[in-house]
Amino acid sequence: TKAVFAQPEVGLGITPGYAGTQRLPRLIGRGMAAEMLYTARMVKADEALRIGLVNRVVEPEELENAALATARLIASKAPIAVRRVKEALNQGLEVDFDSANEMESLQFSLCFTTHDQKEAMEAFLQKREAKLENK
C-alpha cells in the first residue's frame, strides 16, 4: 500500500532503458503507458492495481507471506505444465496472435505426454488431490 511506481527517465533527459517502453504498454495498455512514460508521473499502489500494473496490493508487513503463498500455490501445480504455460506466455507475446496460438497448441499437446497430466486428470475425476511427480 506504500509502494509507488514510475518511469522517471524523461525527467532526467533520457529514455527508459531495459525495454521500459516495450514492457509497460504490454502490461497496462498504450494510453496509460504513454502517459506514465511522457510525464514520469508516479503511480500509487491503488492505481497500479486498478490499471493492471500489479496483481495485488498488500501491507508491507504482509508482503513476504503473500509472495510465499503465491509461490506455494504455483509449486503445488503440475511443474511441467507450469513451465509450458510460462514458455507459451513469454514467447507468445513476442510474435503475432496466430503464431502464438500455434505455440500454445504445441505446449498443450505436449502436456498430454506426461505422467502428471494423466494423474491430475484422474485425480480431478476422482475428487482427490493429485500426486504430482514432475514426470
Backbone as CSV, one residue per row, in Angstrom:
resi,resn,N_x,N_y,N_z,CA_x,CA_y,CA_z,C_x,C_y,C_z
1,THR,0.815,-1.211,0.000,0.000,0.000,0.000,0.850,1.262,0.000
2,LYS,2.124,1.120,0.298,3.006,2.286,0.335,3.885,2.395,-0.909
3,ALA,3.856,1.410,-1.763,4.716,1.400,-2.948,4.247,2.431,-3.967
4,VAL,5.204,2.978,-4.701,4.906,3.847,-5.833,5.711,3.343,-7.022
5,PHE,5.191,3.599,-8.199,5.824,3.138,-9.426,5.964,4.327,-10.365
6,ALA,7.065,4.379,-11.087,7.256,5.453,-12.054,8.298,5.038,-13.072
7,GLN,8.259,5.706,-14.196,9.316,5.635,-15.205,9.840,7.065,-15.289
8,PRO,10.802,7.437,-14.459,11.207,8.839,-14.316,12.190,9.350,-15.371
9,GLU,12.526,8.540,-16.328,13.644,8.854,-17.222,13.501,10.179,-17.967
10,VAL,12.297,10.515,-18.491,12.184,11.763,-19.258,12.505,12.973,-18.400
11,GLY,12.290,12.871,-17.108,12.672,13.951,-16.202,14.176,14.065,-16.042
12,LEU,14.878,13.038,-16.441,16.340,13.020,-16.366,16.980,13.245,-17.734
13,GLY,16.126,13.505,-18.735,16.636,13.779,-20.071,17.019,12.552,-20.864
14,ILE,16.493,11.396,-20.481,16.808,10.154,-21.196,15.525,9.369,-21.459
15,THR,15.644,8.340,-22.265,14.526,7.415,-22.465,14.700,6.232,-21.525
16,PRO,13.622,5.538,-21.204,13.768,4.332,-20.388,14.635,3.304,-21.114
17,GLY,15.439,2.614,-20.363,16.245,1.529,-20.908,15.652,0.199,-20.503
18,TYR,16.322,-0.849,-20.866,15.928,-2.203,-20.460,14.476,-2.513,-20.817
19,ALA,14.060,-2.095,-21.993,12.737,-2.407,-22.560,11.572,-1.757,-21.813
20,GLY,11.822,-0.686,-21.074,10.742,0.005,-20.365,9.645,0.501,-21.284
21,THR,10.017,0.986,-22.478,8.995,1.460,-23.419,8.260,0.306,-24.095
22,GLN,8.764,-0.901,-23.948,8.129,-2.061,-24.569,7.308,-2.868,-23.571
23,ARG,7.826,-3.021,-22.374,7.107,-3.819,-21.371,5.868,-3.116,-20.842
24,LEU,6.002,-1.841,-20.515,4.901,-1.131,-19.868,3.616,-1.136,-20.698
25,PRO,3.645,-0.814,-21.996,2.385,-0.862,-22.752,1.798,-2.266,-22.874
26,ARG,2.629,-3.273,-22.812,2.112,-4.642,-22.851,1.405,-4.997,-21.545
27,LEU,1.797,-4.343,-20.474,1.176,-4.594,-19.175,-0.090,-3.779,-18.958
28,ILE,-0.045,-2.497,-19.302,-1.146,-1.608,-18.916,-1.821,-0.915,-20.087
29,GLY,-1.405,-1.217,-21.302,-2.004,-0.587,-22.476,-1.214,0.639,-22.911
30,ARG,-1.355,0.953,-24.188,-0.577,2.032,-24.790,-0.876,3.400,-24.176
31,GLY,-2.153,3.707,-23.981,-2.526,5.035,-23.491,-1.967,5.341,-22.113
32,MET,-2.185,4.447,-21.166,-1.697,4.668,-19.809,-0.176,4.632,-19.779
33,ALA,0.417,3.730,-20.559,1.880,3.665,-20.613,2.445,4.964,-21.172
34,ALA,1.832,5.476,-22.232,2.311,6.731,-22.815,2.271,7.848,-21.779
35,GLU,1.173,7.934,-21.036,1.074,8.970,-20.005,2.193,8.827,-18.973
36,MET,2.398,7.617,-18.489,3.450,7.416,-17.489,4.834,7.704,-18.062
37,LEU,5.081,7.278,-19.290,6.396,7.455,-19.899,6.664,8.914,-20.266
38,TYR,5.647,9.635,-20.781,5.831,11.027,-21.192,5.932,11.981,-20.007
39,THR,5.252,11.657,-18.907,5.165,12.601,-17.785,6.041,12.237,-16.595
40,ALA,6.505,11.007,-16.509,7.265,10.498,-15.359,6.429,10.538,-14.079
41,ARG,5.116,10.568,-14.231,4.207,10.638,-13.080,4.298,9.370,-12.246
42,MET,4.307,9.560,-10.931,4.313,8.419,-10.016,2.904,7.867,-9.875
43,VAL,2.811,6.556,-9.821,1.539,5.859,-9.657,1.567,5.176,-8.298
44,LYS,0.567,5.461,-7.481,0.480,4.824,-6.162,-0.065,3.408,-6.304
45,ALA,0.072,2.633,-5.250,-0.288,1.213,-5.267,-1.732,0.971,-5.688
46,ASP,-2.679,1.771,-5.195,-4.085,1.532,-5.538,-4.342,1.742,-7.023
47,GLU,-3.706,2.758,-7.614,-3.858,2.978,-9.048,-3.139,1.891,-9.841
48,ALA,-1.969,1.480,-9.370,-1.229,0.408,-10.042,-2.075,-0.857,-10.121
49,LEU,-2.824,-1.132,-9.072,-3.726,-2.286,-9.072,-4.855,-2.082,-10.078
50,ARG,-5.437,-0.900,-10.069,-6.569,-0.608,-10.954,-6.190,-0.704,-12.430
51,ILE,-4.986,-0.270,-12.790,-4.584,-0.268,-14.200,-3.899,-1.560,-14.634
52,GLY,-3.720,-2.492,-13.708,-3.139,-3.780,-14.073,-1.628,-3.839,-14.027
53,LEU,-1.006,-2.863,-13.393,0.450,-2.877,-13.268,0.904,-3.885,-12.222
54,VAL,0.067,-4.110,-11.224,0.327,-5.125,-10.202,-0.907,-6.004,-10.064
55,ASN,-0.725,-7.209,-9.575,-1.835,-8.150,-9.403,-2.543,-7.992,-8.075
56,ARG,-1.818,-7.535,-7.073,-2.364,-7.461,-5.726,-1.599,-6.405,-4.947
57,VAL,-2.274,-5.809,-3.974,-1.639,-4.848,-3.079,-1.790,-5.377,-1.664
58,VAL,-0.696,-5.446,-0.941,-0.720,-5.897,0.455,0.075,-4.902,1.298
59,GLU,-0.174,-4.950,2.582,0.592,-4.116,3.510,2.048,-4.593,3.501
60,PRO,2.989,-3.673,3.728,4.409,-4.060,3.691,4.740,-5.259,4.577
61,GLU,4.146,-5.322,5.752,4.457,-6.434,6.660,3.850,-7.759,6.192
62,GLU,2.930,-7.719,5.230,2.307,-8.931,4.692,2.954,-9.398,3.391
63,LEU,3.869,-8.603,2.860,4.421,-8.868,1.530,5.086,-10.234,1.414
64,GLU,5.974,-10.560,2.329,6.689,-11.835,2.235,5.726,-13.015,2.313
65,ASN,4.788,-12.981,3.252,3.826,-14.081,3.374,2.946,-14.199,2.135
66,ALA,2.524,-13.070,1.580,1.692,-13.100,0.371,2.471,-13.679,-0.805
67,ALA,3.729,-13.270,-0.951,4.563,-13.788,-2.042,4.808,-15.281,-1.876
68,LEU,5.083,-15.707,-0.656,5.310,-17.134,-0.406,4.043,-17.953,-0.640
69,ALA,2.891,-17.415,-0.275,1.632,-18.128,-0.511,1.402,-18.321,-2.007
70,THR,1.685,-17.294,-2.796,1.539,-17.417,-4.251,2.539,-18.427,-4.800
71,ALA,3.772,-18.373,-4.323,4.795,-19.327,-4.775,4.406,-20.757,-4.421
72,ARG,3.877,-20.956,-3.213,3.447,-22.308,-2.812,2.289,-22.795,-3.687
73,LEU,1.370,-21.901,-4.007,0.240,-22.284,-4.855,0.728,-22.715,-6.239
74,ILE,1.641,-21.949,-6.816,2.206,-22.318,-8.120,2.954,-23.643,-8.011
75,ALA,3.738,-23.799,-6.949,4.529,-25.023,-6.761,3.654,-26.252,-6.558
76,SER,2.410,-26.062,-6.165,1.514,-27.201,-5.951,0.909,-27.721,-7.254
77,LYS,1.116,-27.014,-8.340,0.569,-27.407,-9.642,1.572,-28.281,-10.392
78,ALA,1.130,-28.877,-11.472,1.998,-29.752,-12.269,3.179,-28.942,-12.823
79,PRO,4.402,-29.248,-12.394,5.563,-28.437,-12.776,5.788,-28.340,-14.283
80,ILE,5.598,-29.429,-14.987,5.814,-29.396,-16.439,4.792,-28.482,-17.091
81,ALA,3.551,-28.556,-16.656,2.507,-27.695,-17.213,2.792,-26.229,-16.896
82,VAL,3.246,-25.946,-15.684,3.580,-24.563,-15.322,4.700,-24.049,-16.223
83,ARG,5.723,-24.857,-16.447,6.819,-24.446,-17.337,6.307,-24.197,-18.748
84,ARG,5.434,-25.062,-19.225,4.913,-24.900,-20.589,4.040,-23.650,-20.703
85,VAL,3.267,-23.355,-19.669,2.476,-22.116,-19.663,3.413,-20.912,-19.702
86,LYS,4.467,-20.962,-18.911,5.435,-19.864,-18.880,6.056,-19.655,-20.259
87,GLU,6.443,-20.740,-20.912,7.018,-20.638,-22.256,6.015,-20.048,-23.239
88,ALA,4.784,-20.553,-23.219,3.767,-20.060,-24.149,3.472,-18.586,-23.894
89,LEU,3.368,-18.213,-22.649,3.083,-16.827,-22.295,4.212,-15.907,-22.734
90,ASN,5.427,-16.240,-22.365,6.561,-15.374,-22.693,6.847,-15.324,-24.187
91,GLN,6.886,-16.468,-24.842,7.179,-16.493,-26.272,6.020,-15.940,-27.089
92,GLY,4.809,-16.188,-26.639,3.637,-15.740,-27.378,3.515,-14.236,-27.476
93,LEU,4.028,-13.532,-26.497,3.971,-12.073,-26.532,4.966,-11.479,-27.519
94,GLU,5.860,-12.295,-28.027,6.889,-11.815,-28.951,6.503,-11.990,-30.419
95,VAL,5.394,-12.667,-30.681,5.001,-12.970,-32.064,3.542,-12.584,-32.286
96,ASP,3.078,-12.719,-33.519,1.681,-12.412,-33.818,0.757,-13.456,-33.180
97,PHE,-0.531,-13.125,-33.114,-1.502,-13.964,-32.418,-1.568,-15.378,-32.986
98,ASP,-1.597,-15.522,-34.304,-1.709,-16.857,-34.900,-0.498,-17.726,-34.560
99,SER,0.694,-17.139,-34.614,1.899,-17.893,-34.248,1.877,-18.264,-32.772
100,ALA,1.422,-17.337,-31.943,1.326,-17.607,-30.505,0.332,-18.728,-30.238
101,ASN,-0.756,-18.734,-30.973,-1.768,-19.779,-30.817,-1.202,-21.139,-31.219
102,GLU,-0.377,-21.169,-32.258,0.284,-22.418,-32.658,1.227,-22.903,-31.557
103,MET,1.982,-21.972,-30.961,2.881,-22.337,-29.857,2.088,-22.918,-28.697
104,GLU,0.972,-22.270,-28.383,0.137,-22.753,-27.287,-0.396,-24.152,-27.584
105,SER,-0.833,-24.379,-28.804,-1.346,-25.700,-29.181,-0.279,-26.773,-29.028
106,LEU,0.947,-26.443,-29.399,2.049,-27.392,-29.242,2.284,-27.692,-27.762
107,GLN,2.346,-26.648,-26.933,2.554,-26.851,-25.495,1.423,-27.693,-24.909
108,PHE,0.200,-27.414,-25.321,-0.975,-28.157,-24.852,-0.838,-29.640,-25.188
109,SER,-0.502,-29.926,-26.444,-0.398,-31.332,-26.851,0.758,-32.041,-26.145
110,LEU,1.861,-31.345,-25.914,2.996,-31.956,-25.222,2.655,-32.322,-23.780
111,CYS,1.761,-31.582,-23.162,1.359,-31.903,-21.784,0.700,-33.276,-21.706
112,PHE,0.048,-33.690,-22.774,-0.642,-34.979,-22.767,0.317,-36.165,-22.826
113,THR,1.607,-35.889,-22.947,2.601,-36.964,-22.932,3.167,-37.181,-21.531
114,THR,2.675,-36.431,-20.543,3.261,-36.504,-19.204,2.446,-37.375,-18.254
115,HIS,3.159,-37.947,-17.308,2.517,-38.717,-16.240,1.638,-37.793,-15.397
116,ASP,2.133,-36.594,-15.095,1.387,-35.670,-14.243,0.031,-35.299,-14.844
117,GLN,-0.042,-35.167,-16.159,-1.333,-34.852,-16.791,-2.323,-35.971,-16.534
118,LYS,-1.883,-37.188,-16.728,-2.786,-38.327,-16.515,-3.217,-38.411,-15.050
119,GLU,-2.260,-38.261,-14.144,-2.555,-38.315,-12.713,-3.477,-37.176,-12.294
120,ALA,-3.213,-35.974,-12.767,-4.021,-34.817,-12.367,-5.456,-34.933,-12.866
121,MET,-5.634,-35.376,-14.098,-6.999,-35.519,-14.617,-7.744,-36.647,-13.914
122,GLU,-7.046,-37.735,-13.648,-7.666,-38.846,-12.924,-8.058,-38.403,-11.513
123,ALA,-7.171,-37.684,-10.853,-7.449,-37.188,-9.502,-8.642,-36.233,-9.514
124,PHE,-8.713,-35.389,-10.519,-9.839,-34.460,-10.642,-11.154,-35.224,-10.749
125,LEU,-11.181,-36.233,-11.608,-12.400,-37.025,-11.793,-12.769,-37.806,-10.538
126,GLN,-11.760,-38.199,-9.778,-11.998,-38.949,-8.539,-12.153,-38.033,-7.322
127,LYS,-12.082,-36.722,-7.563,-12.234,-35.723,-6.496,-11.230,-35.932,-5.357
128,ARG,-9.958,-36.089,-5.752,-8.887,-36.247,-4.767,-7.697,-35.394,-5.196
129,GLU,-6.772,-35.222,-4.276,-5.545,-34.481,-4.584,-4.672,-35.300,-5.535
130,ALA,-4.090,-34.637,-6.507,-3.171,-35.311,-7.426,-1.818,-35.519,-6.755
131,LYS,-1.189,-36.626,-7.083,0.170,-36.912,-6.613,1.117,-36.640,-7.781
132,LEU,1.585,-35.418,-7.864,2.403,-34.985,-8.992,3.860,-35.377,-8.779
133,GLU,4.513,-35.834,-9.854,5.888,-36.336,-9.770,6.856,-35.622,-10.706
134,ASN,6.400,-34.573,-11.377,7.246,-33.847,-12.330,7.737,-34.768,-13.442
135,LYS,6.842,-35.640,-13.898,7.154,-36.576,-14.994,6.103,-36.443,-16.071
